[in-house]
CSV table of C-alpha atoms in Angstrom, one decimal:
chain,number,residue,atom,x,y,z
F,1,UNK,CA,111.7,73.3,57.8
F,2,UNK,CA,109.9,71.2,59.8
F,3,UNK,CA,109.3,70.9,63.7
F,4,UNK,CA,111.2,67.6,63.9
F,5,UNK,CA,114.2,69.2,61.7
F,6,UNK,CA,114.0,72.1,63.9
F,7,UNK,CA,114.4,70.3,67.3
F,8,UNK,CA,117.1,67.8,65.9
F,9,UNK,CA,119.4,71.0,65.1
F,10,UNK,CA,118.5,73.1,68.5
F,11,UNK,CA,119.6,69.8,70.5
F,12,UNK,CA,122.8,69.2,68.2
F,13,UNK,CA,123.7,72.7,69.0
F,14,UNK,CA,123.2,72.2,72.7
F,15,UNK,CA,125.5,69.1,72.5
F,16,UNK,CA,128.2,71.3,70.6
F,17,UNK,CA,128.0,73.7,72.9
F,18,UNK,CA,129.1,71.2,76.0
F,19,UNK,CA,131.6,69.5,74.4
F,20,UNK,CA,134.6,71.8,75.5
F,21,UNK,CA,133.2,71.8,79.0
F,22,UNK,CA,132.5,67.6,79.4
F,23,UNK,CA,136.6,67.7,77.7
F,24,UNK,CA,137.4,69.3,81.3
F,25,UNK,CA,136.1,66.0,83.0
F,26,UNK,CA,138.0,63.0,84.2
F,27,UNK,CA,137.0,59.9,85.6
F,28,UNK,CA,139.8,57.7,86.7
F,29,UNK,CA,140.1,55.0,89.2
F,30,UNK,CA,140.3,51.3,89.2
F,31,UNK,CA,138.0,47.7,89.4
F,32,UNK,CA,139.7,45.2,91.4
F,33,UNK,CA,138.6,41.6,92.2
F,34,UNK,CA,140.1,39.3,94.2
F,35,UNK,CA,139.5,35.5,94.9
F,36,UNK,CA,141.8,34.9,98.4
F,37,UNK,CA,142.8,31.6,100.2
F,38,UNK,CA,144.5,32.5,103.9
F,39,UNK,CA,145.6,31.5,107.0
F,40,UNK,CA,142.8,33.3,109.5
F,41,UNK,CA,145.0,33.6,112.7
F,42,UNK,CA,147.2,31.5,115.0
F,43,UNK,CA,147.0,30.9,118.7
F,44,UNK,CA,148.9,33.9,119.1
F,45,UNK,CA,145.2,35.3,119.1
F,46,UNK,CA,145.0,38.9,119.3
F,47,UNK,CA,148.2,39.6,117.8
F,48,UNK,CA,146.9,38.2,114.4
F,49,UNK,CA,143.5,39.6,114.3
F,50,UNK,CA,144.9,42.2,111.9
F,51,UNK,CA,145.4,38.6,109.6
F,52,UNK,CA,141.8,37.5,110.0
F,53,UNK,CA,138.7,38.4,107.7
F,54,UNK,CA,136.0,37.1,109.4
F,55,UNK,CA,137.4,37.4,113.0
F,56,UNK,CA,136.4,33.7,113.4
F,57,UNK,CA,139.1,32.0,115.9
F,58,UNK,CA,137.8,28.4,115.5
F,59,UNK,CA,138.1,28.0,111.6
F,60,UNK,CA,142.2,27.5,110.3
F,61,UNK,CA,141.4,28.8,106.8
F,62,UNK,CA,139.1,31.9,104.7
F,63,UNK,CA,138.2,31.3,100.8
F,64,UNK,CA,136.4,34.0,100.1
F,65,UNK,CA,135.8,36.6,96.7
F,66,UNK,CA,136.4,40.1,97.6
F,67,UNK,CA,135.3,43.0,95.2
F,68,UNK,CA,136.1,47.2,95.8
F,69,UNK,CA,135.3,50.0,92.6
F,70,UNK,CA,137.2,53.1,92.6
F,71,UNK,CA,135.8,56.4,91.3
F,72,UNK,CA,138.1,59.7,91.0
F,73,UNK,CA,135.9,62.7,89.3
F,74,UNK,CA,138.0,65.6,87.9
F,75,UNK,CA,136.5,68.7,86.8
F,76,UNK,CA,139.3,71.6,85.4
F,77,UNK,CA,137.1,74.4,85.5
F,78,UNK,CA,140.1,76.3,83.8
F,79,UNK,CA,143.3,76.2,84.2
F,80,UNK,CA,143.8,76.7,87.6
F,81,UNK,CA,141.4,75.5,89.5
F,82,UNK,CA,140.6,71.9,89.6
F,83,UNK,CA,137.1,69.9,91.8
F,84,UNK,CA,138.3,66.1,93.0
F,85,UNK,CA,135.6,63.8,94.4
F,86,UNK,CA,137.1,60.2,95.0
F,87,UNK,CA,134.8,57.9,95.9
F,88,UNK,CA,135.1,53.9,96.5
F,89,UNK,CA,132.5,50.9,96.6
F,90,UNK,CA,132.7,47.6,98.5
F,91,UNK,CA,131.2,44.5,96.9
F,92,UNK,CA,132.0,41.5,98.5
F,93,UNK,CA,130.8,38.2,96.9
F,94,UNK,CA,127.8,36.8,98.4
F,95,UNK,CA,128.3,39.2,101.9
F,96,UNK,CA,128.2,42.3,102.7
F,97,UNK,CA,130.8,45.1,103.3
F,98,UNK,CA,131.7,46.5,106.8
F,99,UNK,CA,130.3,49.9,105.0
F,100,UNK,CA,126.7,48.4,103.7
F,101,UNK,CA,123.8,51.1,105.6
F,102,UNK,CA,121.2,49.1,103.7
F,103,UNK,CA,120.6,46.7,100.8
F,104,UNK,CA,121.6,43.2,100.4
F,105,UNK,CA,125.3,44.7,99.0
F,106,UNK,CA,127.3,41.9,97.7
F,107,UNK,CA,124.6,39.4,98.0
F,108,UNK,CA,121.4,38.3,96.4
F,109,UNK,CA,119.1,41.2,94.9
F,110,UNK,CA,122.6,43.8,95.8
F,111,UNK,CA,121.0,46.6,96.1
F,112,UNK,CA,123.3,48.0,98.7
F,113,UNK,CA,123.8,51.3,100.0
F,114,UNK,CA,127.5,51.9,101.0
F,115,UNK,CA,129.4,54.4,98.8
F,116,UNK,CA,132.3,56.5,100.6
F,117,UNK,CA,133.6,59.3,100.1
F,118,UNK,CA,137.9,59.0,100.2
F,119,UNK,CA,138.6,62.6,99.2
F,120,UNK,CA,137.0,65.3,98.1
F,121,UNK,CA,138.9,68.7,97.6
F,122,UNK,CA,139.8,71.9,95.6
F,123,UNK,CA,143.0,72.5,94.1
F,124,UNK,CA,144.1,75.9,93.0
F,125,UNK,CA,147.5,76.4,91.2
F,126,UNK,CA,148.2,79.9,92.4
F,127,UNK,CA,148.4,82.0,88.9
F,128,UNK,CA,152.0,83.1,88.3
F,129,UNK,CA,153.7,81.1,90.6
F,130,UNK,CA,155.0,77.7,91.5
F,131,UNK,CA,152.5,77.1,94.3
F,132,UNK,CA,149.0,75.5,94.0
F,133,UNK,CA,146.7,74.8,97.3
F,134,UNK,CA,144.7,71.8,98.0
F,135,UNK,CA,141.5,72.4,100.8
F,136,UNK,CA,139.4,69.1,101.6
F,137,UNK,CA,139.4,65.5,102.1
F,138,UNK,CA,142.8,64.2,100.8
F,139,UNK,CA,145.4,61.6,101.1
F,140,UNK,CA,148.4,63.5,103.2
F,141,UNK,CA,151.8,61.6,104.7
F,142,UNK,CA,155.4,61.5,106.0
F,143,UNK,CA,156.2,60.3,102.4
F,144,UNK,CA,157.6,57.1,100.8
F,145,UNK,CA,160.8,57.4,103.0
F,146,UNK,CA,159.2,56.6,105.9
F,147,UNK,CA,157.7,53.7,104.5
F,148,UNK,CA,153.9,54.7,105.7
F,149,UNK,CA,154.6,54.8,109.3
F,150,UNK,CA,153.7,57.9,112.0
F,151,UNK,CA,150.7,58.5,109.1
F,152,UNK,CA,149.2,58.0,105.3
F,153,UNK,CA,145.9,58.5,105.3
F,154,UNK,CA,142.9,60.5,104.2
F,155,UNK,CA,142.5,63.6,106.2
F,156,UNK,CA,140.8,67.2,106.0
F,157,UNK,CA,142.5,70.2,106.1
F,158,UNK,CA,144.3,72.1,103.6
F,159,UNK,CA,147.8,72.1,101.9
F,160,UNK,CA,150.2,74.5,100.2
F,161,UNK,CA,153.4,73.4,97.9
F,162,UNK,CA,155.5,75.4,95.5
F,163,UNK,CA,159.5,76.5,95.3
F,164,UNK,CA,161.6,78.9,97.6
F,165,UNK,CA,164.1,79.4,95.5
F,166,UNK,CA,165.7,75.8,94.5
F,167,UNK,CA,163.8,74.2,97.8
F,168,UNK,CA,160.3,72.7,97.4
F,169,UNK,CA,158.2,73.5,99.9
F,170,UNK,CA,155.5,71.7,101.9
F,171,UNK,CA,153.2,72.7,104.4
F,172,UNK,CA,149.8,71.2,106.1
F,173,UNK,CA,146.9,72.0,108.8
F,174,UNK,CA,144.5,68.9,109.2
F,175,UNK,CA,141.9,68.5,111.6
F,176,UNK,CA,141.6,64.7,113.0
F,177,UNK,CA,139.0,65.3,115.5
F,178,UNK,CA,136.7,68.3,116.4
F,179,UNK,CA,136.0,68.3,119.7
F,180,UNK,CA,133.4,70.9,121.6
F,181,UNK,CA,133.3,74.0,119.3
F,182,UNK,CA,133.5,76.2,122.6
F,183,UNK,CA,136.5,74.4,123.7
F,184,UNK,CA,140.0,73.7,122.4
F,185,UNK,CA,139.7,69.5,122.6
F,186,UNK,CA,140.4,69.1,119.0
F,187,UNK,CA,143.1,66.8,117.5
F,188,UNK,CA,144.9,69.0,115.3
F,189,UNK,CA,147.8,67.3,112.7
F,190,UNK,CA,150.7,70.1,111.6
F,191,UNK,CA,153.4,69.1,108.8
F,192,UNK,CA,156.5,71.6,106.9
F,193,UNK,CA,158.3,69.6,104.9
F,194,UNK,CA,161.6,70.8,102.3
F,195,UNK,CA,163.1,68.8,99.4
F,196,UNK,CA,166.3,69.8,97.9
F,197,UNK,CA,167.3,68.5,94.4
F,198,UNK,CA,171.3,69.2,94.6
F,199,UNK,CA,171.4,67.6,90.9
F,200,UNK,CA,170.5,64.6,89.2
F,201,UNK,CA,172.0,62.1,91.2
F,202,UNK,CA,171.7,63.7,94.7
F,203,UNK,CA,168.4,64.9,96.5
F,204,UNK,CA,167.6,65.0,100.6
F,205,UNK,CA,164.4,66.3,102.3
F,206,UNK,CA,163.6,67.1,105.6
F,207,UNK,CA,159.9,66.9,107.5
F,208,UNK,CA,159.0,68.3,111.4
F,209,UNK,CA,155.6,67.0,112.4
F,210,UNK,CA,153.2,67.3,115.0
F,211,UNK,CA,150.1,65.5,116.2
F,212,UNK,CA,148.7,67.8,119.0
F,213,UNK,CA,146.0,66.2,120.5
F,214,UNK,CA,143.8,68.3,123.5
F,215,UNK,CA,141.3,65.9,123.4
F,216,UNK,CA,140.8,63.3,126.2
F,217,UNK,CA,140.8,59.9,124.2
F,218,UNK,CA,143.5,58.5,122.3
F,219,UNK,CA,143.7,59.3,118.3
F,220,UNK,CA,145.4,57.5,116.0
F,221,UNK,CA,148.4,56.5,117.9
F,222,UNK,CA,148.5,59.8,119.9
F,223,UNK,CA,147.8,59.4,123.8
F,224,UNK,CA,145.4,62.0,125.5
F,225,UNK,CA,146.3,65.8,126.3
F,226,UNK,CA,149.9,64.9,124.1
F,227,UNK,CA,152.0,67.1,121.8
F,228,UNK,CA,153.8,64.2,119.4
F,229,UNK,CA,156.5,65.6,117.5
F,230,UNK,CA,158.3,64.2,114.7
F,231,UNK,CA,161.7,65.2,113.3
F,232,UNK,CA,162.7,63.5,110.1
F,233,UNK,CA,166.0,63.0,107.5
F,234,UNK,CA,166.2,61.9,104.4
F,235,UNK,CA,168.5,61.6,101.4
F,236,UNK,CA,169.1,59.9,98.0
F,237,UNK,CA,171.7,59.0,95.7
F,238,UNK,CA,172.0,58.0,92.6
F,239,UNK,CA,174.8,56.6,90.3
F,240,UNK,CA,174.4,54.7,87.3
F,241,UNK,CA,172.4,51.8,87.9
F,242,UNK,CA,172.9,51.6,91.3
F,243,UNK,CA,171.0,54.1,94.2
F,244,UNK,CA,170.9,54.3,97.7
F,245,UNK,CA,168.7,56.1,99.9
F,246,UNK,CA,167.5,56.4,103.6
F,247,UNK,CA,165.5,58.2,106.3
F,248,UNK,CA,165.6,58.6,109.8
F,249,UNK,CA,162.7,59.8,111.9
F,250,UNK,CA,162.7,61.2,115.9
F,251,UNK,CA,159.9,60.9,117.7
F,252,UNK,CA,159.4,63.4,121.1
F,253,UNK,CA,155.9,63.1,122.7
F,254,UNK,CA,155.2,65.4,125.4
F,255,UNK,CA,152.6,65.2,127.9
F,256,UNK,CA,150.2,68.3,128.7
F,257,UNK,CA,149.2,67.3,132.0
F,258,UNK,CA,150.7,64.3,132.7
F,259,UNK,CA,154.5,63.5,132.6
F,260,UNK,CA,153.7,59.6,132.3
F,261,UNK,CA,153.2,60.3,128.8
F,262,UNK,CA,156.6,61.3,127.6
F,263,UNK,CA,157.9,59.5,125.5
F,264,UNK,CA,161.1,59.2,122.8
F,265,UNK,CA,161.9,57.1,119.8
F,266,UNK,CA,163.6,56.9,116.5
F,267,UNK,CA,163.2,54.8,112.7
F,268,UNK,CA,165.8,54.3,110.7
F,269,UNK,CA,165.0,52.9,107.5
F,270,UNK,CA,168.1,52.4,104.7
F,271,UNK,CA,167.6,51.4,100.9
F,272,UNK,CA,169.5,50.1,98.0
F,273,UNK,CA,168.5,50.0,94.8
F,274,UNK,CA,169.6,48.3,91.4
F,275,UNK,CA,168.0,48.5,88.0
F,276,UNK,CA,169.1,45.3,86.4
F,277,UNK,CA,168.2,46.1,82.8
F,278,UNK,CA,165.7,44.1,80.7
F,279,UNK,CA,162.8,45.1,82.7
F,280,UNK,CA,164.4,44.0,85.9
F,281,UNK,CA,164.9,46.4,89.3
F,282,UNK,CA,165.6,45.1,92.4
F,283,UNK,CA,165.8,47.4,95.9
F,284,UNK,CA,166.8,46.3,99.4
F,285,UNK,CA,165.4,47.6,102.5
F,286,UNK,CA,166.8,47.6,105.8
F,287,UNK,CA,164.7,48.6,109.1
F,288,UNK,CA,165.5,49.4,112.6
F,289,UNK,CA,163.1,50.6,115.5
F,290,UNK,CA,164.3,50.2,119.1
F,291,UNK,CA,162.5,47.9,121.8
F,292,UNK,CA,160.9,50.4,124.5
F,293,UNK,CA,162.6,49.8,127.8
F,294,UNK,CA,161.2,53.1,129.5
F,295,UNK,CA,159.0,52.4,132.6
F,296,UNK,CA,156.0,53.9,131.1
F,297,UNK,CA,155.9,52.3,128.3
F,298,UNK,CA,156.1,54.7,125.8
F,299,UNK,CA,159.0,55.0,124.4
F,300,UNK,CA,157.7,53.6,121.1
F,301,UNK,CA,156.3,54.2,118.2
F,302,UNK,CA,152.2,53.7,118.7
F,303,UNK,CA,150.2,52.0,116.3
F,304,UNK,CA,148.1,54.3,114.0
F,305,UNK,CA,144.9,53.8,111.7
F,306,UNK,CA,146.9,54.3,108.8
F,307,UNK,CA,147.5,50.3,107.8
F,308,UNK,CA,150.0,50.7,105.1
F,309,UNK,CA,153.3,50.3,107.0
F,310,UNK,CA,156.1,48.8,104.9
F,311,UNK,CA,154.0,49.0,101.5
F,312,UNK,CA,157.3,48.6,99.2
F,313,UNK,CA,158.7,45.4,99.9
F,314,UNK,CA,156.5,43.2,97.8
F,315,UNK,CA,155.8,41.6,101.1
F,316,UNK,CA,151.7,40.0,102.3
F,317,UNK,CA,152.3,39.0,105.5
F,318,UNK,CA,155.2,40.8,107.3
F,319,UNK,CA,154.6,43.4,105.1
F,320,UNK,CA,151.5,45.5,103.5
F,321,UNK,CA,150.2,43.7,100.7
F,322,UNK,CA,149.2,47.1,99.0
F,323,UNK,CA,146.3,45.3,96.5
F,324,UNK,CA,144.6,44.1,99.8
F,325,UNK,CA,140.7,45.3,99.8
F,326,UNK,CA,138.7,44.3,102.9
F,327,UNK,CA,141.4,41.1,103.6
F,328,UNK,CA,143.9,41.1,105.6
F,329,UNK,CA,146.5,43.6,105.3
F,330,UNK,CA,149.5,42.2,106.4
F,331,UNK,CA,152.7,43.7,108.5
F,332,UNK,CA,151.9,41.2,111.6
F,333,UNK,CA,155.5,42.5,112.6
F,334,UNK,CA,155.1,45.7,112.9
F,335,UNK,CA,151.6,45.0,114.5
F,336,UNK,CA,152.7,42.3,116.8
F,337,UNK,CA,156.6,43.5,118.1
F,338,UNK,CA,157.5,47.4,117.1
F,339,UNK,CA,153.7,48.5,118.0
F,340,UNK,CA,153.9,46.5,121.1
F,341,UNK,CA,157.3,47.6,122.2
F,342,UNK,CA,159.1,45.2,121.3
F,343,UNK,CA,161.3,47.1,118.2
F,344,UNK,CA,161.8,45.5,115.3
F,345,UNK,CA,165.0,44.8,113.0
F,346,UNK,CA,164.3,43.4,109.3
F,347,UNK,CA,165.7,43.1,105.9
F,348,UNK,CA,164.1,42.9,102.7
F,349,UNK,CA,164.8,41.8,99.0
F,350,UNK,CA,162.1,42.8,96.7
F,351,UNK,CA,162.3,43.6,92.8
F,352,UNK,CA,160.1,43.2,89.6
F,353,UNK,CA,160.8,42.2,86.1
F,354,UNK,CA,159.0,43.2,82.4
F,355,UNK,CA,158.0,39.8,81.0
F,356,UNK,CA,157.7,39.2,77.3
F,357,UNK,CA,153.8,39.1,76.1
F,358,UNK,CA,153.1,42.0,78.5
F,359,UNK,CA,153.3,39.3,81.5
F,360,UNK,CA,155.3,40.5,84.8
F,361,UNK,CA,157.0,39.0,88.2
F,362,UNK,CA,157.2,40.7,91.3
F,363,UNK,CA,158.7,39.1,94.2
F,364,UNK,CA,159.2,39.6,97.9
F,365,UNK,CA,161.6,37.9,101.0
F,366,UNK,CA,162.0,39.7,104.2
F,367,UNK,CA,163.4,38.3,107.7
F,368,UNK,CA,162.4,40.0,110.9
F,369,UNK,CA,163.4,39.6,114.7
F,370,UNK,CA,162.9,41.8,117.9
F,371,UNK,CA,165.0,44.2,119.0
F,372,UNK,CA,167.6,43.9,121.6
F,373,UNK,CA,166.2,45.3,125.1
F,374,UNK,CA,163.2,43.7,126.9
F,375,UNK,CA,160.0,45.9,127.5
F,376,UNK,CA,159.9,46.9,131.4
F,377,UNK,CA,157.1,44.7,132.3
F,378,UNK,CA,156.6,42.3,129.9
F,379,UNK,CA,158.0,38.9,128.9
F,380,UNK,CA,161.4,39.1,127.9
F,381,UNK,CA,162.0,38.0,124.1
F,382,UNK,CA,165.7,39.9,123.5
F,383,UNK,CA,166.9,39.1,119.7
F,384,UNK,CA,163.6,37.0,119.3
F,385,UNK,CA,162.9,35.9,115.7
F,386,UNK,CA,159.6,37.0,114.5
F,387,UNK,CA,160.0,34.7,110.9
F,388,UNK,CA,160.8,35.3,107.6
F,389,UNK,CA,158.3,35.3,104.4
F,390,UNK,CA,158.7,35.0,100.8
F,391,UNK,CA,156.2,36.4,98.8
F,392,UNK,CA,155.7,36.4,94.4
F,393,UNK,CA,153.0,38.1,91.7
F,394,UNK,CA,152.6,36.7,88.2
F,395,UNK,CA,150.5,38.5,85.9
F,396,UNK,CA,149.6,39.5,82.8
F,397,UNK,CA,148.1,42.2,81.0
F,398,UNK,CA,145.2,41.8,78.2
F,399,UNK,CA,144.1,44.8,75.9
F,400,UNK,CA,146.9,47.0,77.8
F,401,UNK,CA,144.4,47.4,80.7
F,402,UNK,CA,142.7,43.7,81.5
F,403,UNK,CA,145.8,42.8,84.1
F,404,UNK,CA,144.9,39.3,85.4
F,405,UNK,CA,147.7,37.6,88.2
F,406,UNK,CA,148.2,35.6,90.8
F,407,UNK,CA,150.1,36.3,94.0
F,408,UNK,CA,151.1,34.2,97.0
F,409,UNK,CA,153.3,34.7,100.4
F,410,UNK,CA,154.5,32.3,102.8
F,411,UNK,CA,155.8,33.2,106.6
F,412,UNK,CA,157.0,31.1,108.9
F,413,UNK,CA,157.1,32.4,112.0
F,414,UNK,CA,159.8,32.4,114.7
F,415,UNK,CA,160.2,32.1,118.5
F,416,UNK,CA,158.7,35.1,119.0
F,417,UNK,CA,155.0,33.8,119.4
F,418,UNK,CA,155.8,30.9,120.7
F,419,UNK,CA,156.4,27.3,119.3
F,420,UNK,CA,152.8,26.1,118.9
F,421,UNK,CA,152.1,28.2,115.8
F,422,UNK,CA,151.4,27.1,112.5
F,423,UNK,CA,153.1,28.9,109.5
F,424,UNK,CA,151.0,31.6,107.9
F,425,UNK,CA,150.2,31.9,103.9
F,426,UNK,CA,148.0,33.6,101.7
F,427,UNK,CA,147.1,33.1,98.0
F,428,UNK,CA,145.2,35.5,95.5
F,429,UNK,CA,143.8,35.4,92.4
F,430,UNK,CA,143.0,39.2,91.0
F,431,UNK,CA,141.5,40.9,88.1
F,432,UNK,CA,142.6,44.0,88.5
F,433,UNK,CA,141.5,47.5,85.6
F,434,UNK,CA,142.8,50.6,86.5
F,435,UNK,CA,141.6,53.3,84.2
């Protein structure tokens, strides 16, 4: 037998041998592209710098080609335990990213250095039970019934779920911030959360939440030395076609030190939704957050880092338009009135329909106005309109995975900032591969 044969056989049997462990691995993610014309901001100023690429005030319009890659690794070492690493690259055209170290990035030569790190944990299915636990960098939230407010983010710390008898269970400790490790000034995030499936048609969940922050700056929404706690409701139904659904969510913040930051609130968000056969669903979404009229301004609901408030409305402007990459995000209404103190009232139509030729619609119209009571020290805009917007998506999907579309919004907005103000839009052309 010769040397060559020998080799060739030793390095097939090498490669047999991995097989069964490379089967374990799993690379999912997605390769989005988008080509975006938008309004940049409005002499509102400030209150649309969320809605503003470039941060430019002097030009009216961005044209600009955004590009992001998505990475999740998943490695089964057997059946119980599981290694995540989910990572994400920013390539805009011709420019770099906010997140380019070095390197030219999206421009000529690329070369950039900027790959992040989203999550990156361990989850272990607990053998003979219903429970599995999930240590690391991870996405962690309220839930879809609260619509991405309070929080929805990535976040360390470590989570448990599993059934209690017919009650699923859910329970978190994440660390936001760690202060001086000889001194408790850490931001610490603590979450229990219970779902009840009472049958097929009926389900309702409860969450308590609390943001304890000992530090001495702000952290994502939560004021200094401040125990924010959240109390939450929800329930859906089902029959037939037809479902309805909604949450409510309290909000008591309690100062440590300082009784200027007390503060209390409540959400209420209510859905309805239709499936209209032949592809077709429809849902309607009502929202109501009180304006704060405390004299220390915070009984509110504070902005938070999260940036994917109202993410199911097939909304781009008033709303989050959930395929935005390093663009503008959207919800001006939450940013602008509810975040400011302002509440904020709303209703939304939104729906999708299964197109023949594997070609879809998705559509989008929301209106939106203040809330009744004035802030104590601010301008007084009672039952101002903030504007309505209508948004759509056409698209179609090549080779099952090639999904090429185009999406626009349009919002015209209302007496709320002012009657100077142009109308804002937004138009984008995406190639979009999820794998």
């Amino acid at each position: 037998m010769s040397k060559f044969l020998k080799v060739m056989i030793v390095m097939l049997t090498i490669a047999a041998m991995a097989v069964p462990a490379m089967a374990e691995v799993k690379l999912n993610g997605y390769y989005r592209i988008q080509g975006t014309s938008q309004s940049a901001t409005a002499p509102a100023g400030d209150l649309f710098k969320n809605f503003d690429f470039t941060n430019n005030k002097d030009a009216s319009t961005r044209n600009f080609l955004d590009q992001r890659l998505r990475l999740k690794v998943s490695n089964s070492l057997n059946d119980n335990i599981t290694v995540v690493w989910y990572g994400e690259y920013d390539m805009p055209w011709g420019d770099k990213s906010a997140r380019t170290l070095s390197g030219s990035g999206g421009e000529l030569s690329a070369d950039g250095i900027g790959l992040e790190t989203k999550n990156a944990y361990i989850d272990f299915k607990v053998p003979n039970s219903t429970w599995t636990v999930r240590t690391g960098i991870q996405g962690f939230g309220l839930g879809a019934y609260y619509d991405g407010f309070v929080t929805q983010d990535d976040m360390n710390g470590i989570k448990a779920q599993g059934m209690i008898g017919q009650v699923k269970l859910t329970t978190g400790w994440f660390k936001w911030k760690e202060g001086a490790w000889d001194s408790s000034d850490d931001v610490d995030y603590y979450s229990l959360a219970g779902a009840y499936k009472v049958n097929e048609q009926f389900k309702f969940g409860l969450t308590a939440d609390l943001i304890k922050n000992d530090s001495t700056v702000a952290v994502n929404g939560t004021d200094a030395k401040t125990d924010d706690l959240y109390f939450g409701a929800h329930a859906d139904y089902v029959m037939g076609n037809i479902g309805f659904a909604g949450s409510i969510l309290f909000r008591n913040a309690s100062g440590q030190d300082d009784s200027t930051t007390d503060g209390d609130t409540f959400m209420i968000n209510l859905y309805s939704k239709f499936d209209l056969g032949a592809g077709g669903k429809l849902r309607v979404h009502g929202i109501y957050m009180p304006a704060d009229d405390s004299a220390n301004g915070k009984d509110r609901f504070a902005a938070n880092q999260t940036g994917w408030e109202l993410n199911g409305d097939n909304l781009m402007i008033f709303g989050t338009d959930v395929y935005y990459n390093n663009g503008s995000q959207g919800a001006i209404g939450v940013m602008g009135s509810a975040y400011q103190g302002y509440g904020m009232m709303g209703v939304t139509v939104s729906g999708s329909y299964k197109l023949p030729e594997a070609s879809y619609l998705k559509y989008g119209a929301g209106y939106f106005m203040a809330a009744d009571d004035a802030p104590t020290n601010r301008v007084a805009k009672d039952d101002s309109d903030l504007g309505y917007e209508v948004a759509a998506q056409v698209g179609k999907k090549f080779a099952e995975k090639y999904d090429l579309s185009l999406r626009g919004a349009f919002a015209g907005l209302g007496d709320f900032y002012g009657t100077n103000n142009d109308d804002l839009y937004k138009v984008v052309a995406m190639l979009n591969v999820s794998f």
